[in-house]
Tab-separated table of N, CA and C in Angstrom:
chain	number	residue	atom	x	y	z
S	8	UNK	N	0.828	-1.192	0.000
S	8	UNK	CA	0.000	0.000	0.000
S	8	UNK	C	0.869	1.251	0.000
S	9	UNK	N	0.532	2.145	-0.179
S	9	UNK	CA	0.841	3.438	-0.923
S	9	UNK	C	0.669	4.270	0.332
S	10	UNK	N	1.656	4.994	0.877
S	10	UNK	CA	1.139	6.026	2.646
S	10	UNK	C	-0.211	6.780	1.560
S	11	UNK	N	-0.777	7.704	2.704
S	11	UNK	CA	-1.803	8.504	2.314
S	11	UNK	C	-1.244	10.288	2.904
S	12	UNK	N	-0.526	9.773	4.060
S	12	UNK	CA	-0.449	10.972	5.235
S	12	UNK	C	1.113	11.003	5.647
S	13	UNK	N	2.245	10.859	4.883
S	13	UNK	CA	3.536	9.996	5.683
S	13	UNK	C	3.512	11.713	6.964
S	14	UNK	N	4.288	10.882	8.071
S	14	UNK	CA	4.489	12.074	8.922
S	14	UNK	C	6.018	11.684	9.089
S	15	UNK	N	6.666	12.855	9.530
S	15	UNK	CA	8.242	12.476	10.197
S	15	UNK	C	8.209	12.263	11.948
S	16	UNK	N	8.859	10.828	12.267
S	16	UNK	CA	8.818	11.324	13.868
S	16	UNK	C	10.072	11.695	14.623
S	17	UNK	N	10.229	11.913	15.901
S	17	UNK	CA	11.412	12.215	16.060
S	17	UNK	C	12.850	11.526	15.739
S	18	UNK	N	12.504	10.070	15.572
S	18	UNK	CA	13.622	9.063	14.913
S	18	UNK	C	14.526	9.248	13.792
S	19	UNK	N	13.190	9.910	12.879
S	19	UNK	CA	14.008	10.337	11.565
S	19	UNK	C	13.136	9.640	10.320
S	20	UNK	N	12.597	8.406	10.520
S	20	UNK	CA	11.895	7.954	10.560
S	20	UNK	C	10.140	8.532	9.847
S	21	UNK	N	9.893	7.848	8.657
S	21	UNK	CA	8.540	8.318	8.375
S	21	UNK	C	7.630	7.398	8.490
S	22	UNK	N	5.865	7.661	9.033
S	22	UNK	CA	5.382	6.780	9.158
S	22	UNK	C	3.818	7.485	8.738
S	23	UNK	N	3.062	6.528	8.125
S	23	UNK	CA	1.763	7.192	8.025
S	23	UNK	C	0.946	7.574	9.471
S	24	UNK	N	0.546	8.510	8.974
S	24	UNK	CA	-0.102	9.771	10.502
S	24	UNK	C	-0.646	8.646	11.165
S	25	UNK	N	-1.451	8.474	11.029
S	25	UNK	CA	-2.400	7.661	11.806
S	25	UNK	C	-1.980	6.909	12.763
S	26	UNK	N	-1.361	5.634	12.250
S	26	UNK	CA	-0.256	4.537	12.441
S	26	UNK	C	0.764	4.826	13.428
S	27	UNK	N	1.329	5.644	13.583
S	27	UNK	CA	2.224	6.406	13.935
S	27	UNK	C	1.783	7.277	15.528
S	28	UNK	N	0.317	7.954	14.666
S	28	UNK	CA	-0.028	8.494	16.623
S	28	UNK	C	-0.696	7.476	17.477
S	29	UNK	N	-1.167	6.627	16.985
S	29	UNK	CA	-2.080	5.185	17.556
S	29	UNK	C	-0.280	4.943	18.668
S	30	UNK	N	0.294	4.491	17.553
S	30	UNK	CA	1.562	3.837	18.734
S	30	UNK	C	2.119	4.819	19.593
S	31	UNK	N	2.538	6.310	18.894
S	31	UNK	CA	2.884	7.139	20.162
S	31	UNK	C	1.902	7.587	21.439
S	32	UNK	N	0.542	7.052	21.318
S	32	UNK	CA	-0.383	7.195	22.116
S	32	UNK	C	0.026	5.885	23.398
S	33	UNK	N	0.597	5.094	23.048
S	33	UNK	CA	0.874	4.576	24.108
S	33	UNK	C	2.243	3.842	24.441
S	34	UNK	N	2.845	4.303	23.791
S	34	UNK	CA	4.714	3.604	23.206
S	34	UNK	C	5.759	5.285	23.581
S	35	UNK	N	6.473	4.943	24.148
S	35	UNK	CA	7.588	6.280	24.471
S	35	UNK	C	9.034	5.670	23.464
S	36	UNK	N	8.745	5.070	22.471
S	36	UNK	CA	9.951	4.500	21.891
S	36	UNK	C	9.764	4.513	20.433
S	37	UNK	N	10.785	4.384	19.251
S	37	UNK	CA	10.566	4.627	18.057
S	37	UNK	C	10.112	2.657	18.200
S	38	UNK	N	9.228	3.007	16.352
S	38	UNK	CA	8.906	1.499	16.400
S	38	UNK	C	9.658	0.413	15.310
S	39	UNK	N	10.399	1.869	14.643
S	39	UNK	CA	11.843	1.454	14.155
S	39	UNK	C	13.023	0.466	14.806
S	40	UNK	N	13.045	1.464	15.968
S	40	UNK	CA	14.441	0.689	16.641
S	40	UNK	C	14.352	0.522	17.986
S	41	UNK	N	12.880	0.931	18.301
S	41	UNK	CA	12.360	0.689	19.507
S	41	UNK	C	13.908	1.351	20.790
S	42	UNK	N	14.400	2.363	20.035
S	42	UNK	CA	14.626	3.090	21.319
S	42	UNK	C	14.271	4.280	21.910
S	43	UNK	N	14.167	5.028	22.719
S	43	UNK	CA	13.143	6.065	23.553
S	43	UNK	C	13.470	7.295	22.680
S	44	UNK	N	11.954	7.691	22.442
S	44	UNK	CA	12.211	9.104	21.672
S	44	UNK	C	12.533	9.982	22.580
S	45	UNK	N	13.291	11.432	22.128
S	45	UNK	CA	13.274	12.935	23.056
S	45	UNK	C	12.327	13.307	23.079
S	46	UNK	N	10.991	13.103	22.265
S	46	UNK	CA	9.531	13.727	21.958
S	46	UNK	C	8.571	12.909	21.114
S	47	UNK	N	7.985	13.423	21.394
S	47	UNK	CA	6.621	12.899	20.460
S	47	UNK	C	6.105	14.230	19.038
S	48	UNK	N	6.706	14.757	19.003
S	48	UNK	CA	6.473	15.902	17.956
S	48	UNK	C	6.388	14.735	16.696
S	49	UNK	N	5.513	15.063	15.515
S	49	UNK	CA	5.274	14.473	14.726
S	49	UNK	C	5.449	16.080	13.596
S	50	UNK	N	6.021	15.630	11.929
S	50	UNK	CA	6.164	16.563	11.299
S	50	UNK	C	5.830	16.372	9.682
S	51	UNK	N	4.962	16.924	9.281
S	51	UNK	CA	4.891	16.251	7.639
S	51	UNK	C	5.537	15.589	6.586
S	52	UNK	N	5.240	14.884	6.034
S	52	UNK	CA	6.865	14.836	5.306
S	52	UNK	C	6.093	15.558	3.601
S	53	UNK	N	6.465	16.910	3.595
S	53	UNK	CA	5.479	17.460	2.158
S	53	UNK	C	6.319	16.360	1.160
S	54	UNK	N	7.789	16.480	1.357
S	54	UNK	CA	8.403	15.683	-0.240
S	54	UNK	C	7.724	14.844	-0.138
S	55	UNK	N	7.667	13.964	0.344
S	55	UNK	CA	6.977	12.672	-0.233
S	55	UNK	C	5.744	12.519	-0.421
S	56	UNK	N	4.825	13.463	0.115
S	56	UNK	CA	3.653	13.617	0.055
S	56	UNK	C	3.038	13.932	-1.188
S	57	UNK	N	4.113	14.987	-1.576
S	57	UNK	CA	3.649	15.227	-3.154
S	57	UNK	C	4.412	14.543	-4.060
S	58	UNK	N	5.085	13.319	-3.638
S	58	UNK	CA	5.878	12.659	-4.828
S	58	UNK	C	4.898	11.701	-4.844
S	59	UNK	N	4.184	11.161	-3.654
S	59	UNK	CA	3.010	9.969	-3.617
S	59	UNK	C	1.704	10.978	-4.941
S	60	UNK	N	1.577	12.244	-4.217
S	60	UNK	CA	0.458	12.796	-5.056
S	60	UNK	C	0.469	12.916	-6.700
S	61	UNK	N	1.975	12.767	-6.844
S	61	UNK	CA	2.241	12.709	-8.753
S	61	UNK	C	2.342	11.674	-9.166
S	62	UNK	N	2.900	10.406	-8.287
S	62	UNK	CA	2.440	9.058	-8.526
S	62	UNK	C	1.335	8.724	-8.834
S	63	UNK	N	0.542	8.869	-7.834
S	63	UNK	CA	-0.858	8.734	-8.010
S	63	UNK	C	-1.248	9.068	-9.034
S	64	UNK	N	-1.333	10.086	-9.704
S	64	UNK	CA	-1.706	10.608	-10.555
S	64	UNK	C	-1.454	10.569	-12.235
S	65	UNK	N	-0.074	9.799	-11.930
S	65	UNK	CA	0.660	8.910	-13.124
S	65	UNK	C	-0.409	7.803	-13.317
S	66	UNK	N	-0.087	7.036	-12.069
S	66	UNK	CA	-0.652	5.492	-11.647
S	66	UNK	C	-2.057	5.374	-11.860
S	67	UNK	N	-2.601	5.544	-11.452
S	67	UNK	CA	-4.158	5.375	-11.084
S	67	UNK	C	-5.278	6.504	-12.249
């Protein structure tokens, strides 16, 4: 599947939004490398967002 929403978390790490706050809602650790984040700040990721959105748009 194709993200819809990728977000950046503090890891470095991108993960679709959703997915991503579900586990930081109850996880203090990346789910990457499962070691302890400095934060929970979550951050868009636009590049890829609009590289998925021109895909798409190729693709489908």
């Amino acid at each position: 599947d194709v993200m819809e929403d990728p977000w950046v978390a503090p890891d470095g790490y991108t993960y679709e939004r959703r997915a991503i706050e579900r586990w930081l809602s109850n996880q203090d650790t990346s789910p990457m490398t499962n070691l302890p984040l400095p934060n929970k700040n979550l951050v868009p990721n636009r590049a890829l967002s609009s590289a998925i959105s021109e895909w798409k748009s190729r693709n489908h």
